[in-house]
Amino acid sequence: MLAPLQTGAARFSSYLLSRARKVLGSHLFSPCGVPEFCSISTRKLAAHGFGASMAAMVPFPPQRYHYFLVLDFEATCDKPQIHPQEIIEFPILKLNGRTMEIESTFHMYVQPVVHPQLTPFCTELTGIIQAMVDGQPSLQQVLERVDEWMAKEGLLDPNVKSIFVTCGDWDLKVMLPGQCQYLGLPVADYFKQWINLKKAYSFAMGCWPKNGLLDMNKGLSLQHIGRPHSGIDDCKNIANIMKTLAYQGFIFKQTSKPF
C-alpha cells in the first residue's frame, strides 16, 4: 500500500499548491523584499483555510546568494566589561540559499590568551565553562581552520556567491577586526561584508527587534531553539528566522557598508 499512499500524498500536495497559487494569484510571483508582500500572502492564505505548514509548499523567490554563512561569536566578558574581549566560541552554519536548509557546520571553541580565566559572569551568560576553552586552538589557528573549511565547502570559488549573516553588526564590525588588530592578524576579505539580521527583519516586518532573537522569534511565532547566548544555538535561531522570512518572500541583501 506504500506506493498508492505516496501517490495520493503527492496528488494532495499538488492540489494544495494549486489552490495556494489561485489564492495568491499574481502576488505569488511579485517582486519581494517588502513587508506588504508578506502580510498580503499570509492573510490571503489564512482566509482560505491554509495553515502555517503551507509555507513549506509555496515556492519562494530565489535569493541573491548561493549560500548564507550564519555566524554568532561568544566572547570573554564581565561586569564591568574586560578589555580586550576575546572570542571563545566560533560557530558557522552554511545555509543553502535555494532551500534555506543547513548543509554544513563549523564549530570550535577558542583559547583566550589575554584573560585566560573565564569569569563567573561569562560562564553564567554563555554556558561556556573553563574546561571547554582550556587547551583549545588560538584565534589564529581557528581562523586558519575556517579558511580550510571554506575551501572544502567550495565557498572560495569565485563563481559561488556567499555572505555572512549575524544578529547585529558587533561580530564582524567590532569583535573580530578588533581582536585581529590587537593580535596583529589579517582579516580575510570574506569577513568584510555581511547581513545584519536585525536590519533584514526590520525591512521585512516593519519594526525593529529591540531584544534581538527573542523579539524576532516572537514576531514570527517561532519557538526559541536551545540556550540564549550559546553561539551555536543562536546560529540555529538565526537560520530558522531567515528560513521563515524567505518563505514569506523576503530577499536578503547585504547591509554592511564597504570597509
PDB file of C-alpha atoms in Angstrom:
ATOM      1  CA  MET A   1       0.000   0.000   0.000  1.00  0.00           C
ATOM      2  CA  LEU A   2       3.018   2.320   0.252  1.00  0.00           C
ATOM      3  CA  ALA A   3       3.089   3.355  -3.424  1.00  0.00           C
ATOM      4  CA  PRO A   4      -0.634   4.277  -3.603  1.00  0.00           C
ATOM      5  CA  LEU A   5      -0.285   6.222  -0.336  1.00  0.00           C
ATOM      6  CA  GLN A   6       2.707   8.175  -1.671  1.00  0.00           C
ATOM      7  CA  THR A   7       0.861   8.858  -4.935  1.00  0.00           C
ATOM      8  CA  GLY A   8      -2.147  10.088  -3.012  1.00  0.00           C
ATOM      9  CA  ALA A   9       0.015  12.358  -0.837  1.00  0.00           C
ATOM     10  CA  ALA A  10       1.712  13.773  -3.914  1.00  0.00           C
ATOM     11  CA  ARG A  11      -1.660  14.494  -5.558  1.00  0.00           C
ATOM     12  CA  PHE A  12      -2.918  16.150  -2.377  1.00  0.00           C
ATOM     13  CA  SER A  13       0.241  18.312  -2.177  1.00  0.00           C
ATOM     14  CA  SER A  14      -0.171  19.329  -5.821  1.00  0.00           C
ATOM     15  CA  TYR A  15      -3.807  20.158  -5.151  1.00  0.00           C
ATOM     16  CA  LEU A  16      -2.928  22.351  -2.164  1.00  0.00           C
ATOM     17  CA  LEU A  17      -0.156  24.105  -4.087  1.00  0.00           C
ATOM     18  CA  SER A  18      -2.527  24.731  -6.989  1.00  0.00           C
ATOM     19  CA  ARG A  19      -5.091  26.194  -4.591  1.00  0.00           C
ATOM     20  CA  ALA A  20      -2.448  28.411  -2.980  1.00  0.00           C
ATOM     21  CA  ARG A  21      -1.389  29.750  -6.359  1.00  0.00           C
ATOM     22  CA  LYS A  22      -5.002  30.585  -7.224  1.00  0.00           C
ATOM     23  CA  VAL A  23      -5.484  32.306  -3.853  1.00  0.00           C
ATOM     24  CA  LEU A  24      -2.319  34.390  -4.139  1.00  0.00           C
ATOM     25  CA  GLY A  25      -2.609  34.998  -7.849  1.00  0.00           C
ATOM     26  CA  SER A  26      -0.047  37.469  -9.134  1.00  0.00           C
ATOM     27  CA  HIS A  27       1.239  38.141  -5.596  1.00  0.00           C
ATOM     28  CA  LEU A  28       2.990  34.742  -5.526  1.00  0.00           C
ATOM     29  CA  PHE A  29       5.472  35.842  -8.147  1.00  0.00           C
ATOM     30  CA  SER A  30       5.521  39.574  -7.432  1.00  0.00           C
ATOM     31  CA  PRO A  31       8.782  41.393  -6.572  1.00  0.00           C
ATOM     32  CA  CYS A  32       9.550  40.661  -2.937  1.00  0.00           C
ATOM     33  CA  GLY A  33      11.524  42.146  -0.099  1.00  0.00           C
ATOM     34  CA  VAL A  34       8.732  44.436   1.083  1.00  0.00           C
ATOM     35  CA  PRO A  35       6.543  43.968   4.177  1.00  0.00           C
ATOM     36  CA  GLU A  36       3.306  44.231   2.155  1.00  0.00           C
ATOM     37  CA  PHE A  37       4.105  41.001   0.274  1.00  0.00           C
ATOM     38  CA  CYS A  38       4.413  39.001   3.483  1.00  0.00           C
ATOM     39  CA  SER A  39       1.232  40.295   5.059  1.00  0.00           C
ATOM     40  CA  ILE A  40      -0.869  40.063   1.878  1.00  0.00           C
ATOM     41  CA  SER A  41       0.253  36.483   1.177  1.00  0.00           C
ATOM     42  CA  THR A  42      -0.226  35.346   4.775  1.00  0.00           C
ATOM     43  CA  ARG A  43      -3.649  36.959   5.114  1.00  0.00           C
ATOM     44  CA  LYS A  44      -4.881  35.555   1.796  1.00  0.00           C
ATOM     45  CA  LEU A  45      -3.792  32.006   2.595  1.00  0.00           C
ATOM     46  CA  ALA A  46      -5.216  32.202   6.135  1.00  0.00           C
ATOM     47  CA  ALA A  47      -8.535  33.474   4.841  1.00  0.00           C
ATOM     48  CA  HIS A  48      -8.806  30.404   2.608  1.00  0.00           C
ATOM     49  CA  GLY A  49      -8.040  27.931   5.368  1.00  0.00           C
ATOM     50  CA  PHE A  50      -4.340  27.305   4.848  1.00  0.00           C
ATOM     51  CA  GLY A  51      -2.224  26.625   7.930  1.00  0.00           C
ATOM     52  CA  ALA A  52       1.397  27.579   8.624  1.00  0.00           C
ATOM     53  CA  SER A  53       2.604  24.289   7.112  1.00  0.00           C
ATOM     54  CA  MET A  54       1.535  25.590   3.704  1.00  0.00           C
ATOM     55  CA  ALA A  55       4.589  27.853   3.757  1.00  0.00           C
ATOM     56  CA  ALA A  56       6.779  24.830   3.137  1.00  0.00           C
ATOM     57  CA  MET A  57       4.871  24.075  -0.069  1.00  0.00           C
ATOM     58  CA  VAL A  58       4.648  27.547  -1.616  1.00  0.00           C
ATOM     59  CA  PRO A  59       7.823  28.255  -3.613  1.00  0.00           C
ATOM     60  CA  PHE A  60       9.754  31.354  -2.609  1.00  0.00           C
ATOM     61  CA  PRO A  61      11.696  33.687  -4.906  1.00  0.00           C
ATOM     62  CA  PRO A  62      15.404  32.912  -5.460  1.00  0.00           C
ATOM     63  CA  GLN A  63      17.881  34.603  -3.160  1.00  0.00           C
ATOM     64  CA  ARG A  64      20.843  36.667  -4.388  1.00  0.00           C
ATOM     65  CA  TYR A  65      23.351  34.309  -2.783  1.00  0.00           C
ATOM     66  CA  HIS A  66      24.107  30.631  -3.220  1.00  0.00           C
ATOM     67  CA  TYR A  67      24.935  30.319   0.481  1.00  0.00           C
ATOM     68  CA  PHE A  68      24.427  32.230   3.717  1.00  0.00           C
ATOM     69  CA  LEU A  69      27.079  31.746   6.409  1.00  0.00           C
ATOM     70  CA  VAL A  70      25.382  32.247   9.760  1.00  0.00           C
ATOM     71  CA  LEU A  71      27.832  33.319  12.463  1.00  0.00           C
ATOM     72  CA  ASP A  72      27.493  34.256  16.127  1.00  0.00           C
ATOM     73  CA  PHE A  73      30.549  34.739  18.378  1.00  0.00           C
ATOM     74  CA  GLU A  74      30.666  34.390  22.125  1.00  0.00           C
ATOM     75  CA  ALA A  75      33.471  36.301  23.839  1.00  0.00           C
ATOM     76  CA  THR A  76      35.080  36.808  27.238  1.00  0.00           C
ATOM     77  CA  CYS A  77      33.077  39.261  29.326  1.00  0.00           C
ATOM     78  CA  ASP A  78      32.435  40.584  32.810  1.00  0.00           C
ATOM     79  CA  LYS A  79      30.767  43.444  34.692  1.00  0.00           C
ATOM     80  CA  PRO A  80      32.348  45.942  34.361  1.00  0.00           C
ATOM     81  CA  GLN A  81      33.476  44.854  30.879  1.00  0.00           C
ATOM     82  CA  ILE A  82      37.004  43.492  30.456  1.00  0.00           C
ATOM     83  CA  HIS A  83      39.330  44.708  27.703  1.00  0.00           C
ATOM     84  CA  PRO A  84      40.206  43.361  25.289  1.00  0.00           C
ATOM     85  CA  GLN A  85      37.398  40.914  24.814  1.00  0.00           C
ATOM     86  CA  GLU A  86      38.399  37.645  23.149  1.00  0.00           C
ATOM     87  CA  ILE A  87      36.359  35.232  21.027  1.00  0.00           C
ATOM     88  CA  ILE A  88      35.796  31.936  22.833  1.00  0.00           C
ATOM     89  CA  GLU A  89      33.168  30.298  20.590  1.00  0.00           C
ATOM     90  CA  PHE A  90      33.334  30.404  16.778  1.00  0.00           C
ATOM     91  CA  PRO A  91      30.307  28.756  15.066  1.00  0.00           C
ATOM     92  CA  ILE A  92      29.260  28.991  11.400  1.00  0.00           C
ATOM     93  CA  LEU A  93      26.260  27.360   9.708  1.00  0.00           C
ATOM     94  CA  LYS A  94      26.298  27.006   5.915  1.00  0.00           C
ATOM     95  CA  LEU A  95      22.744  27.714   4.757  1.00  0.00           C
ATOM     96  CA  ASN A  96      21.706  26.798   1.209  1.00  0.00           C
ATOM     97  CA  GLY A  97      20.225  29.904  -0.449  1.00  0.00           C
ATOM     98  CA  ARG A  98      17.832  27.818  -2.560  1.00  0.00           C
ATOM     99  CA  THR A  99      16.372  25.588   0.150  1.00  0.00           C
ATOM    100  CA  MET A 100      17.310  27.630   3.263  1.00  0.00           C
ATOM    101  CA  GLU A 101      18.422  24.368   4.880  1.00  0.00           C
ATOM    102  CA  ILE A 102      21.651  23.886   6.870  1.00  0.00           C
ATOM    103  CA  GLU A 103      24.195  21.957   4.789  1.00  0.00           C
ATOM    104  CA  SER A 104      27.334  22.112   6.916  1.00  0.00           C
ATOM    105  CA  THR A 105      28.555  23.301  10.330  1.00  0.00           C
ATOM    106  CA  PHE A 106      31.851  24.748  11.550  1.00  0.00           C
ATOM    107  CA  HIS A 107      32.109  24.939  15.335  1.00  0.00           C
ATOM    108  CA  MET A 108      35.162  25.444  17.528  1.00  0.00           C
ATOM    109  CA  TYR A 109      35.947  26.843  20.949  1.00  0.00           C
ATOM    110  CA  VAL A 110      38.894  29.219  21.240  1.00  0.00           C
ATOM    111  CA  GLN A 111      41.534  29.577  23.953  1.00  0.00           C
ATOM    112  CA  PRO A 112      41.646  33.165  25.275  1.00  0.00           C
ATOM    113  CA  VAL A 113      45.189  34.396  25.924  1.00  0.00           C
ATOM    114  CA  VAL A 114      44.938  37.873  27.468  1.00  0.00           C
ATOM    115  CA  HIS A 115      42.341  36.824  30.053  1.00  0.00           C
ATOM    116  CA  PRO A 116      42.693  33.011  30.027  1.00  0.00           C
ATOM    117  CA  GLN A 117      40.382  32.512  33.040  1.00  0.00           C
ATOM    118  CA  LEU A 118      36.685  32.840  32.271  1.00  0.00           C
ATOM    119  CA  THR A 119      34.746  34.931  34.766  1.00  0.00           C
ATOM    120  CA  PRO A 120      31.691  33.535  36.591  1.00  0.00           C
ATOM    121  CA  PHE A 121      29.613  36.171  34.763  1.00  0.00           C
ATOM    122  CA  CYS A 122      30.859  34.899  31.384  1.00  0.00           C
ATOM    123  CA  THR A 123      30.094  31.271  32.217  1.00  0.00           C
ATOM    124  CA  GLU A 124      26.620  32.132  33.525  1.00  0.00           C
ATOM    125  CA  LEU A 125      25.836  34.194  30.405  1.00  0.00           C
ATOM    126  CA  THR A 126      27.229  31.879  27.713  1.00  0.00           C
ATOM    127  CA  GLY A 127      27.163  28.458  29.369  1.00  0.00           C
ATOM    128  CA  ILE A 128      30.840  28.043  28.443  1.00  0.00           C
ATOM    129  CA  ILE A 129      32.941  26.619  31.282  1.00  0.00           C
ATOM    130  CA  GLN A 130      36.718  26.778  31.688  1.00  0.00           C
ATOM    131  CA  ALA A 131      37.266  23.179  30.540  1.00  0.00           C
ATOM    132  CA  MET A 132      35.632  23.987  27.189  1.00  0.00           C
ATOM    133  CA  VAL A 133      38.318  26.565  26.276  1.00  0.00           C
ATOM    134  CA  ASP A 134      41.413  25.191  28.041  1.00  0.00           C
ATOM    135  CA  GLY A 135      43.780  23.626  25.518  1.00  0.00           C
ATOM    136  CA  GLN A 136      41.701  24.761  22.538  1.00  0.00           C
ATOM    137  CA  PRO A 137      43.324  26.369  19.458  1.00  0.00           C
ATOM    138  CA  SER A 138      44.216  30.058  19.444  1.00  0.00           C
ATOM    139  CA  LEU A 139      42.216  32.517  17.341  1.00  0.00           C
ATOM    140  CA  GLN A 140      44.927  32.449  14.674  1.00  0.00           C
ATOM    141  CA  GLN A 141      44.675  28.649  14.430  1.00  0.00           C
ATOM    142  CA  VAL A 142      40.873  28.737  14.338  1.00  0.00           C
ATOM    143  CA  LEU A 143      40.911  31.316  11.537  1.00  0.00           C
ATOM    144  CA  GLU A 144      43.220  29.032   9.553  1.00  0.00           C
ATOM    145  CA  ARG A 145      40.743  26.180  10.051  1.00  0.00           C
ATOM    146  CA  VAL A 146      37.852  28.410   8.997  1.00  0.00           C
ATOM    147  CA  ASP A 147      39.697  29.095   5.754  1.00  0.00           C
ATOM    148  CA  GLU A 148      40.282  25.366   5.225  1.00  0.00           C
ATOM    149  CA  TRP A 149      36.582  24.684   5.866  1.00  0.00           C
ATOM    150  CA  MET A 150      35.556  27.460   3.451  1.00  0.00           C
ATOM    151  CA  ALA A 151      37.768  25.923   0.760  1.00  0.00           C
ATOM    152  CA  LYS A 152      36.474  22.384   1.406  1.00  0.00           C
ATOM    153  CA  GLU A 153      32.864  23.615   1.160  1.00  0.00           C
ATOM    154  CA  GLY A 154      33.552  25.331  -2.176  1.00  0.00           C
ATOM    155  CA  LEU A 155      32.899  28.768  -0.701  1.00  0.00           C
ATOM    156  CA  LEU A 156      36.144  30.288  -2.019  1.00  0.00           C
ATOM    157  CA  ASP A 157      35.155  29.543  -5.628  1.00  0.00           C
ATOM    158  CA  PRO A 158      34.728  32.973  -7.321  1.00  0.00           C
ATOM    159  CA  ASN A 159      31.592  31.645  -9.051  1.00  0.00           C
ATOM    160  CA  VAL A 160      29.932  30.889  -5.710  1.00  0.00           C
ATOM    161  CA  LYS A 161      28.194  33.824  -4.046  1.00  0.00           C
ATOM    162  CA  SER A 162      28.090  33.662  -0.258  1.00  0.00           C
ATOM    163  CA  ILE A 163      27.772  36.154   2.566  1.00  0.00           C
ATOM    164  CA  PHE A 164      27.932  36.065   6.349  1.00  0.00           C
ATOM    165  CA  VAL A 165      24.822  36.716   8.442  1.00  0.00           C
ATOM    166  CA  THR A 166      24.970  37.971  12.028  1.00  0.00           C
ATOM    167  CA  CYS A 167      22.473  39.182  14.634  1.00  0.00           C
ATOM    168  CA  GLY A 168      23.760  42.756  14.730  1.00  0.00           C
ATOM    169  CA  ASP A 169      26.962  44.358  13.450  1.00  0.00           C
ATOM    170  CA  TRP A 170      29.111  43.661  16.526  1.00  0.00           C
ATOM    171  CA  ASP A 171      30.557  40.288  15.454  1.00  0.00           C
ATOM    172  CA  LEU A 172      32.204  41.392  12.199  1.00  0.00           C
ATOM    173  CA  LYS A 173      32.371  45.172  12.620  1.00  0.00           C
ATOM    174  CA  VAL A 174      33.777  45.279  16.156  1.00  0.00           C
ATOM    175  CA  MET A 175      34.747  41.937  17.693  1.00  0.00           C
ATOM    176  CA  LEU A 176      36.708  40.099  15.001  1.00  0.00           C
ATOM    177  CA  PRO A 177      38.566  43.094  13.487  1.00  0.00           C
ATOM    178  CA  GLY A 178      39.284  44.461  16.976  1.00  0.00           C
ATOM    179  CA  GLN A 179      40.824  41.227  18.243  1.00  0.00           C
ATOM    180  CA  CYS A 180      42.721  40.678  14.995  1.00  0.00           C
ATOM    181  CA  GLN A 181      44.161  44.180  15.232  1.00  0.00           C
ATOM    182  CA  TYR A 182      45.194  43.564  18.834  1.00  0.00           C
ATOM    183  CA  LEU A 183      46.929  40.303  17.864  1.00  0.00           C
ATOM    184  CA  GLY A 184      48.384  41.616  14.591  1.00  0.00           C
ATOM    185  CA  LEU A 185      46.361  39.185  12.457  1.00  0.00           C
ATOM    186  CA  PRO A 186      44.905  39.893   8.997  1.00  0.00           C
ATOM    187  CA  VAL A 187      41.127  39.780   8.475  1.00  0.00           C
ATOM    188  CA  ALA A 188      40.061  37.746   5.434  1.00  0.00           C
ATOM    189  CA  ASP A 189      38.041  39.651   2.838  1.00  0.00           C
ATOM    190  CA  TYR A 190      35.047  37.311   3.209  1.00  0.00           C
ATOM    191  CA  PHE A 191      34.558  38.634   6.753  1.00  0.00           C
ATOM    192  CA  LYS A 192      34.212  42.217   5.484  1.00  0.00           C
ATOM    193  CA  GLN A 193      30.650  42.070   4.166  1.00  0.00           C
ATOM    194  CA  TRP A 194      27.616  40.706   5.929  1.00  0.00           C
ATOM    195  CA  ILE A 195      23.878  40.844   6.513  1.00  0.00           C
ATOM    196  CA  ASN A 196      22.676  42.186   9.846  1.00  0.00           C
ATOM    197  CA  LEU A 197      19.593  40.049  10.556  1.00  0.00           C
ATOM    198  CA  LYS A 198      18.094  42.757  12.769  1.00  0.00           C
ATOM    199  CA  LYS A 199      18.065  45.165   9.807  1.00  0.00           C
ATOM    200  CA  ALA A 200      16.731  42.489   7.446  1.00  0.00           C
ATOM    201  CA  TYR A 201      13.937  41.655   9.892  1.00  0.00           C
ATOM    202  CA  SER A 202      13.019  45.323  10.297  1.00  0.00           C
ATOM    203  CA  PHE A 203      12.836  45.740   6.491  1.00  0.00           C
ATOM    204  CA  ALA A 204      10.598  42.665   6.207  1.00  0.00           C
ATOM    205  CA  MET A 205       8.350  43.218   9.221  1.00  0.00           C
ATOM    206  CA  GLY A 206       8.345  46.993   9.595  1.00  0.00           C
ATOM    207  CA  CYS A 207       9.548  47.052  13.211  1.00  0.00           C
ATOM    208  CA  TRP A 208      12.925  46.955  14.966  1.00  0.00           C
ATOM    209  CA  PRO A 209      13.671  43.836  17.089  1.00  0.00           C
ATOM    210  CA  LYS A 210      14.829  45.639  20.223  1.00  0.00           C
ATOM    211  CA  ASN A 211      15.563  42.382  22.056  1.00  0.00           C
ATOM    212  CA  GLY A 212      17.212  40.682  19.098  1.00  0.00           C
ATOM    213  CA  LEU A 213      16.485  36.999  18.566  1.00  0.00           C
ATOM    214  CA  LEU A 214      13.812  36.901  21.273  1.00  0.00           C
ATOM    215  CA  ASP A 215      11.758  39.603  19.548  1.00  0.00           C
ATOM    216  CA  MET A 216      12.293  38.121  16.070  1.00  0.00           C
ATOM    217  CA  ASN A 217      11.179  34.660  17.184  1.00  0.00           C
ATOM    218  CA  LYS A 218       8.165  36.150  18.925  1.00  0.00           C
ATOM    219  CA  GLY A 219       7.263  38.299  15.929  1.00  0.00           C
ATOM    220  CA  LEU A 220       7.334  35.257  13.641  1.00  0.00           C
ATOM    221  CA  SER A 221       5.666  32.901  16.177  1.00  0.00           C
ATOM    222  CA  LEU A 222       8.779  30.718  16.318  1.00  0.00           C
ATOM    223  CA  GLN A 223       9.956  28.633  19.255  1.00  0.00           C
ATOM    224  CA  HIS A 224      13.384  29.651  20.591  1.00  0.00           C
ATOM    225  CA  ILE A 225      15.971  26.942  19.937  1.00  0.00           C
ATOM    226  CA  GLY A 226      18.403  25.957  22.681  1.00  0.00           C
ATOM    227  CA  ARG A 227      20.089  28.290  25.154  1.00  0.00           C
ATOM    228  CA  PRO A 228      20.266  32.097  24.745  1.00  0.00           C
ATOM    229  CA  HIS A 229      23.871  33.312  24.302  1.00  0.00           C
ATOM    230  CA  SER A 230      25.112  29.915  23.154  1.00  0.00           C
ATOM    231  CA  GLY A 231      26.861  30.750  19.890  1.00  0.00           C
ATOM    232  CA  ILE A 232      25.812  27.587  18.059  1.00  0.00           C
ATOM    233  CA  ASP A 233      22.220  27.784  19.339  1.00  0.00           C
ATOM    234  CA  ASP A 234      21.989  31.455  18.366  1.00  0.00           C
ATOM    235  CA  CYS A 235      23.127  30.455  14.861  1.00  0.00           C
ATOM    236  CA  LYS A 236      20.310  27.887  14.677  1.00  0.00           C
ATOM    237  CA  ASN A 237      17.778  30.551  15.668  1.00  0.00           C
ATOM    238  CA  ILE A 238      19.160  32.966  13.061  1.00  0.00           C
ATOM    239  CA  ALA A 239      18.898  30.250  10.387  1.00  0.00           C
ATOM    240  CA  ASN A 240      15.298  29.462  11.407  1.00  0.00           C
ATOM    241  CA  ILE A 241      14.300  33.130  11.271  1.00  0.00           C
ATOM    242  CA  MET A 242      15.933  33.506   7.842  1.00  0.00           C
ATOM    243  CA  LYS A 243      14.120  30.448   6.509  1.00  0.00           C
ATOM    244  CA  THR A 244      10.781  31.780   7.759  1.00  0.00           C
ATOM    245  CA  LEU A 245      11.327  35.222   6.194  1.00  0.00           C
ATOM    246  CA  ALA A 246      12.487  33.657   2.919  1.00  0.00           C
ATOM    247  CA  TYR A 247       9.343  31.519   2.716  1.00  0.00           C
ATOM    248  CA  GLN A 248       7.331  34.705   3.201  1.00  0.00           C
ATOM    249  CA  GLY A 249       9.038  36.156   0.125  1.00  0.00           C
ATOM    250  CA  PHE A 250      11.811  38.260   1.653  1.00  0.00           C
ATOM    251  CA  ILE A 251      15.031  38.691  -0.372  1.00  0.00           C
ATOM    252  CA  PHE A 252      18.160  39.094   1.771  1.00  0.00           C
ATOM    253  CA  LYS A 253      20.644  41.802   0.813  1.00  0.00           C
ATOM    254  CA  GLN A 254      23.987  42.946   2.217  1.00  0.00           C
ATOM    255  CA  THR A 255      23.524  45.535   4.947  1.00  0.00           C
ATOM    256  CA  SER A 256      27.157  46.301   5.868  1.00  0.00           C
ATOM    257  CA  LYS A 257      28.992  49.197   4.278  1.00  0.00           C
ATOM    258  CA  PRO A 258      32.276  48.526   2.442  1.00  0.00           C
ATOM    259  CA  PHE A 259      35.382  48.682   4.664  1.00  0.00           C
TER     260      PHE A 259
END
